[in-house]
mmCIF file of C-alpha atoms in Angstrom:
data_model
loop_
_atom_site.group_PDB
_atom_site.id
_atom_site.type_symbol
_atom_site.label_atom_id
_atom_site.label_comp_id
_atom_site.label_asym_id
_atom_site.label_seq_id
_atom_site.Cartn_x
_atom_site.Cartn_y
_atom_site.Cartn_z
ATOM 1 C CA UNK Q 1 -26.771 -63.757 -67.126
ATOM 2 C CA UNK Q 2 -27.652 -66.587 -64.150
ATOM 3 C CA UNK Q 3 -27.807 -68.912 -66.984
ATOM 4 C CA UNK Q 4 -24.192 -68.207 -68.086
ATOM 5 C CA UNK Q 5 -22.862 -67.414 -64.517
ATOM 6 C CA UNK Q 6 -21.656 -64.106 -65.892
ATOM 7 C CA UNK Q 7 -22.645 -60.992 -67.913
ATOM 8 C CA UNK Q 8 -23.142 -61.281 -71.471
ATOM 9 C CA UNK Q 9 -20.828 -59.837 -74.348
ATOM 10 C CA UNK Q 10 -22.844 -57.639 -77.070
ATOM 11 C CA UNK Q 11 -22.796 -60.410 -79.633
ATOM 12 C CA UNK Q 12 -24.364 -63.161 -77.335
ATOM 13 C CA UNK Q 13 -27.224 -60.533 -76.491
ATOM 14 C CA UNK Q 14 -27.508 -60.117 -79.979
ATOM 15 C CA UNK Q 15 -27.308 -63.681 -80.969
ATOM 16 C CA UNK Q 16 -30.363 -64.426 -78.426
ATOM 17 C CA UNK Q 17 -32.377 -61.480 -79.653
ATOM 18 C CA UNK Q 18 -32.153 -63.104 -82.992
ATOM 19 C CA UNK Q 19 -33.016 -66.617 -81.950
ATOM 20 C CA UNK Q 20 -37.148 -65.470 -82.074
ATOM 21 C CA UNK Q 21 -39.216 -67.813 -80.331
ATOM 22 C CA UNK Q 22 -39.262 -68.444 -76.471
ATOM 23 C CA UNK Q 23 -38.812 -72.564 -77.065
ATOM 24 C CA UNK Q 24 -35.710 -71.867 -79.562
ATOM 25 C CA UNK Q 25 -34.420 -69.402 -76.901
ATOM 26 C CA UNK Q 26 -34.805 -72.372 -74.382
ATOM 27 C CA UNK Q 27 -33.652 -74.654 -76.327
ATOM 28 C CA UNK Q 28 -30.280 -73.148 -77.300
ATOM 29 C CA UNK Q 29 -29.744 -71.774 -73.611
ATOM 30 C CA UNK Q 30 -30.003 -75.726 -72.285
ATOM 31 C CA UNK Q 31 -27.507 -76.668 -75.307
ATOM 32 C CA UNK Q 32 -25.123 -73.345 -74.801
ATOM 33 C CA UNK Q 33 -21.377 -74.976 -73.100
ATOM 34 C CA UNK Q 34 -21.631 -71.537 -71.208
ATOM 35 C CA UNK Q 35 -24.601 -73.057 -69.429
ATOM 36 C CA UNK Q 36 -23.055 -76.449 -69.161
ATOM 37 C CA UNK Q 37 -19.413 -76.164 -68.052
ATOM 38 C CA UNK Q 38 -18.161 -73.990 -65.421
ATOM 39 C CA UNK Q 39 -15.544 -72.137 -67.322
ATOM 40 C CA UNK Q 40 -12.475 -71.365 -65.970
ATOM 41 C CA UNK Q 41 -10.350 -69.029 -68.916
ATOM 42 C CA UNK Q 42 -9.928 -66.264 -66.647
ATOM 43 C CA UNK Q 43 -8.120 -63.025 -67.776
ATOM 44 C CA UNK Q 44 -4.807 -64.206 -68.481
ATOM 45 C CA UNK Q 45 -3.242 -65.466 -65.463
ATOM 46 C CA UNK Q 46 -6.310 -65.072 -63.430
ATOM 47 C CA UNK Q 47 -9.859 -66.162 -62.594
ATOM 48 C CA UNK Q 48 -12.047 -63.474 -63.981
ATOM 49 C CA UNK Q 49 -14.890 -62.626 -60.640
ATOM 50 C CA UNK Q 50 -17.501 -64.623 -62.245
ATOM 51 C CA UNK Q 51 -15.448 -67.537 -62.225
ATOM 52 C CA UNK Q 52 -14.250 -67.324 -58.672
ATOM 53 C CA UNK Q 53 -18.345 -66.775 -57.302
ATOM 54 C CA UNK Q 54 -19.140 -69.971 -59.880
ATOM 55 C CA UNK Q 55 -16.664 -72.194 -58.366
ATOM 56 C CA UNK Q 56 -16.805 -71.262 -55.071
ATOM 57 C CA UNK Q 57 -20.386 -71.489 -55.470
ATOM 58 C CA UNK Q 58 -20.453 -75.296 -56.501
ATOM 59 C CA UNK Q 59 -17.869 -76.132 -54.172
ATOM 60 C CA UNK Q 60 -19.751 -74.876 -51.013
ATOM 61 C CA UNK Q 61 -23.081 -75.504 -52.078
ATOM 62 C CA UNK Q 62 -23.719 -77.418 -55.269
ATOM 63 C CA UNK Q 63 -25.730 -74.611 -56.629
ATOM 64 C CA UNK Q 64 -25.074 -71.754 -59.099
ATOM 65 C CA UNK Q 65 -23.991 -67.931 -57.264
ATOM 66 C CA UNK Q 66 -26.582 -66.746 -55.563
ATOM 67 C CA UNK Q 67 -27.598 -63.022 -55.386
ATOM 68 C CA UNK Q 68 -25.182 -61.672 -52.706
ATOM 69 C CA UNK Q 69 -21.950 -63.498 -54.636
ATOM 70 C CA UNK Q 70 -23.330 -61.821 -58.407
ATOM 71 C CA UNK Q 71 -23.547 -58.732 -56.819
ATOM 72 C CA UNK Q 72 -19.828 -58.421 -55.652
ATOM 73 C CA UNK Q 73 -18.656 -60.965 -58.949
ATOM 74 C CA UNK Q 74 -20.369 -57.961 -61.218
ATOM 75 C CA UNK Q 75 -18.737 -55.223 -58.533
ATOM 76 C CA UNK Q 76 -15.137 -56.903 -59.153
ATOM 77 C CA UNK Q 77 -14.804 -57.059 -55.664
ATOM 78 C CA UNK Q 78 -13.802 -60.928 -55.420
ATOM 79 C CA UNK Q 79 -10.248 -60.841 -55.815
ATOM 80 C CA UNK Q 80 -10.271 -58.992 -52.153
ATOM 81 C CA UNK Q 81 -9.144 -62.340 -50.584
ATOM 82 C CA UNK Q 82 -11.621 -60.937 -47.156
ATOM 83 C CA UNK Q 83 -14.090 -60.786 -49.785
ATOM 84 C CA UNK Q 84 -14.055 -64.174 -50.782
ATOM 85 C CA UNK Q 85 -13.178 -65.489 -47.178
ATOM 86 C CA UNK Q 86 -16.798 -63.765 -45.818
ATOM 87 C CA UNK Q 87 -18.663 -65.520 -49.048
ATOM 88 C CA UNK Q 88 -16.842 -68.677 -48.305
ATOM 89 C CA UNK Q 89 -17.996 -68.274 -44.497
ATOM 90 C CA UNK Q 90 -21.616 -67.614 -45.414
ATOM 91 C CA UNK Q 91 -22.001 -70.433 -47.634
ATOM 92 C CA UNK Q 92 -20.040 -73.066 -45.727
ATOM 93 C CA UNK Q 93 -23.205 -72.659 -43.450
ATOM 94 C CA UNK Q 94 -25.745 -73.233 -46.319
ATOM 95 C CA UNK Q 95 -23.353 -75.796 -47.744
ATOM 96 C CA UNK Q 96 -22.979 -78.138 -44.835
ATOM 97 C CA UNK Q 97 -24.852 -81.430 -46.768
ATOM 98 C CA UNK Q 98 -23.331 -80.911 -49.569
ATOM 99 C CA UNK Q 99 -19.545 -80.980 -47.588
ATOM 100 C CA UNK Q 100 -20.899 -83.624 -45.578
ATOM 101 C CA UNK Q 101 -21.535 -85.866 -48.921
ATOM 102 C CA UNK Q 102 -18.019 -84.615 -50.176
ATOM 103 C CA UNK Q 103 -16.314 -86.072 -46.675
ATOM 104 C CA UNK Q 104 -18.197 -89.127 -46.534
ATOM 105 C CA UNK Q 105 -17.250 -90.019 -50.094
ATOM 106 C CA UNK Q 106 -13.637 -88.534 -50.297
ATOM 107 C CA UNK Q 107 -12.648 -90.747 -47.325
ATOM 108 C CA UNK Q 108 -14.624 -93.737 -48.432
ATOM 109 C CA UNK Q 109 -17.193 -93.369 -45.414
ATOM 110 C CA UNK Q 110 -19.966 -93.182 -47.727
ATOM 111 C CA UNK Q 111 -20.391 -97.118 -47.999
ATOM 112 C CA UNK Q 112 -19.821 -97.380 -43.866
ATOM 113 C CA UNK Q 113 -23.656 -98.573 -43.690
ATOM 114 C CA UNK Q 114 -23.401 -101.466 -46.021
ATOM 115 C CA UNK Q 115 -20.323 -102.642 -43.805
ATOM 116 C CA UNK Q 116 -20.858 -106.375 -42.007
ATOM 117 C CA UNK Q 117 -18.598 -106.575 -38.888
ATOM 118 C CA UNK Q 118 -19.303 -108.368 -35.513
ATOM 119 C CA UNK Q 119 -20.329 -105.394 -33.536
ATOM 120 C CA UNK Q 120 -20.683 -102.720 -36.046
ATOM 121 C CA UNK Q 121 -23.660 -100.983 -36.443
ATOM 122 C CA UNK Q 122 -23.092 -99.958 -40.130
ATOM 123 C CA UNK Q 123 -25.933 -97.185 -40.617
ATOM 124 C CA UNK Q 124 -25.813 -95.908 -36.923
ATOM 125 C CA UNK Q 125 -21.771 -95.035 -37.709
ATOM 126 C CA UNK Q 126 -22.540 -93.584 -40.844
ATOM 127 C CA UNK Q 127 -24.888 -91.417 -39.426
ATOM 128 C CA UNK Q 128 -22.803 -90.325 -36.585
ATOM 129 C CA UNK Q 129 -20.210 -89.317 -39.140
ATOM 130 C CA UNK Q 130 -22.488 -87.033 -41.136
ATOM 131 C CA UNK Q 131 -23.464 -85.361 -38.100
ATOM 132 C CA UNK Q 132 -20.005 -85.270 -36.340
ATOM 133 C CA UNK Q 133 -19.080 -83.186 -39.727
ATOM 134 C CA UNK Q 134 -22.071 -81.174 -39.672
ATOM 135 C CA UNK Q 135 -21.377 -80.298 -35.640
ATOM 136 C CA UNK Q 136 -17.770 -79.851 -37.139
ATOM 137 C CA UNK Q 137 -18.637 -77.393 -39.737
ATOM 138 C CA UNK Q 138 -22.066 -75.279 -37.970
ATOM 139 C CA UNK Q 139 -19.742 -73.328 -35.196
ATOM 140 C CA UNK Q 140 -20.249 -69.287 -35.397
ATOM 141 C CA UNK Q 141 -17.025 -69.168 -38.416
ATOM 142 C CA UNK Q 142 -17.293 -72.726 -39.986
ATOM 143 C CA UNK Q 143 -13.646 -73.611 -40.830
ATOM 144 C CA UNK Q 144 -12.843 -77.172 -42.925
ATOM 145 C CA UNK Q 145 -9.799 -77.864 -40.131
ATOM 146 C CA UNK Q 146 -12.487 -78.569 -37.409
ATOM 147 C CA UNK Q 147 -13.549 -81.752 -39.225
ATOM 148 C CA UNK Q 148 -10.216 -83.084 -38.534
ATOM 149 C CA UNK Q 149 -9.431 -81.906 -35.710
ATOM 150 C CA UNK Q 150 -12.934 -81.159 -33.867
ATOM 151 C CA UNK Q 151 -13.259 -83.632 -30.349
ATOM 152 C CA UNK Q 152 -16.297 -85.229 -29.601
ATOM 153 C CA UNK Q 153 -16.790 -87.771 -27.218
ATOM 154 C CA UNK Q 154 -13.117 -88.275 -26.715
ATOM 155 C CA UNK Q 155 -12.821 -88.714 -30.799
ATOM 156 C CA UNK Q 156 -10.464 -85.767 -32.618
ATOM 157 C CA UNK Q 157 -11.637 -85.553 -35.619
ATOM 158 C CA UNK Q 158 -13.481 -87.606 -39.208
ATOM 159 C CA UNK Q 159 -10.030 -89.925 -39.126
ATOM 160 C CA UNK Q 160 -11.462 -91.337 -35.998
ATOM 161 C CA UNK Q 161 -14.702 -92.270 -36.511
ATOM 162 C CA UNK Q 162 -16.095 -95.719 -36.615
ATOM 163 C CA UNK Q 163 -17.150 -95.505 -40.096
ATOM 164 C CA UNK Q 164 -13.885 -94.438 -41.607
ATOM 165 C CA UNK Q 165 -11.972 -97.051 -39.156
ATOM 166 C CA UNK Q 166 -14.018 -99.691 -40.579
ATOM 167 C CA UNK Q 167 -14.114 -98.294 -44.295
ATOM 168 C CA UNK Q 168 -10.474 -98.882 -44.058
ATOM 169 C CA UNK Q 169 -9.858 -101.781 -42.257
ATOM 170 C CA UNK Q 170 -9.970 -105.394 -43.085
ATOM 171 C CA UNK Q 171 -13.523 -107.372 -42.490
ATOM 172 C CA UNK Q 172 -11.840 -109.156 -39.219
ATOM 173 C CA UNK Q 173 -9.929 -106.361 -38.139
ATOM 174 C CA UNK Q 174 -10.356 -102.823 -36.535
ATOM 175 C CA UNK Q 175 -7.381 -101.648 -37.614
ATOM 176 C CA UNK Q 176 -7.095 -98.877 -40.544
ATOM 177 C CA UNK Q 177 -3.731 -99.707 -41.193
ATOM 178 C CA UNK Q 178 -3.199 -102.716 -43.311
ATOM 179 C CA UNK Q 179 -0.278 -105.246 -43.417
#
C-alpha cells in the first residue's frame, strides 16, 4: 500500500503473493509505474482520495502521504474541502524548504548568489529570500498569499526582494523591468 500510494486491488495482492522471493518482490515493486508515477485517473471526473493525499503530499512536502493523510485518503474523507484545507495547513509547516526551493526557483531567485553587481551581496540576498519565505510561510495558519504580500523591513512581499530585483534586472541596472 505506501509503495503504491493507495490500497491494492485483489489481483495485485495476488500477483505479489505469486512473485516468491523477497528480492523478486523488491525488484518488481522498484520497477511497478504504480510506484513510479503519481497517478492521477481518478473516478471519472474526479481525483479518487489517494490521489488527492499523493499530490498534495508532494506538493507540500516532497514526500509520499504520511500516516495522518492515509488514514483519512482510506476513510474517503478528502473530498471534504476543510479536510483537505487542515492537511494542507499541517503540512505547509513541515513543507516550508521544500516551498522555499519551489519560490526561489519559480521566480528565478535560485541563481541570486552567483549574481556579480557593484554592491550586491549575491549569497547574503539569497539567503534573506529563503528566510523572508520561510518567516512568510511559519505564522500560526501558513497561507501561500503571505509570501507576496508579507512586510518586512519596509519590503511587501518575494517581488521585492533584492534577489529577485537583481534576478531580473540587467547586470548595470536595478531595475526589474527591462526596456
Amino acid at each position: 500500500k505506501a509503495a503504491y500510494r493507495r490500497p491494492l486491488t485483489g489481483e495485485e495482492q495476488q500477483a505479489l503473493l505469486e512473485l516468491g522471493t523477497f528480492k523478486n518482490l523488491v525488484t518488481f515493486l522498484l520497477q511497478s509505474p504504480h510506484f513510479l508515477y503519481k497517478t492521477e485517473i481518478g473516478n471519472g471526473d474526479k481525483m479518487t482520495s489517494h490521489e488527492i493525499a499523493s499530490s498534495l503530499a508532494y506538493l507540500l512536502t516532497a514526500f509520499p502521504p504520511d500516516a495522518e493523510l492515509m488514514r483519512d485518503a482510506d476513510a474517503g474523507s478528502l473530498s471534504d474541502s476543510n479536510v483537505r484545507m487542515s492537511h494542507a495547513q499541517r503540512l505547509l509547516s513541515k513543507g516550508v524548504d521544500t516551498l522555499s526551493d519551489f519560490f526561489l526557483e519559480w521566480l528565478e531567485m535560485d541563481t541570486a548568489a552567483d549574481i556579480k553587481k557593484s554592491g550586491f551581496n549575491g549569497p547574503a540576498a539569497y539567503l534573506q529570500s529563503r528566510q523572508f519565505i520561510k518567516d512568510s510561510l511559519s505564522g500560526q495558519t501558513p497561507n501561500l498569499n503571505d509570501v507576496f504580500s508579507h512586510n518586512v523591513d519596509g519590503r511587501a512581499g518575494i517581488l521585492t526582494q533584492k534577489a529577485f530585483i537583481a534576478a531580473h534586472s540587467r547586470e548595470k541596472s536595478t531595475a526589474p523591468v527591462q526596456v
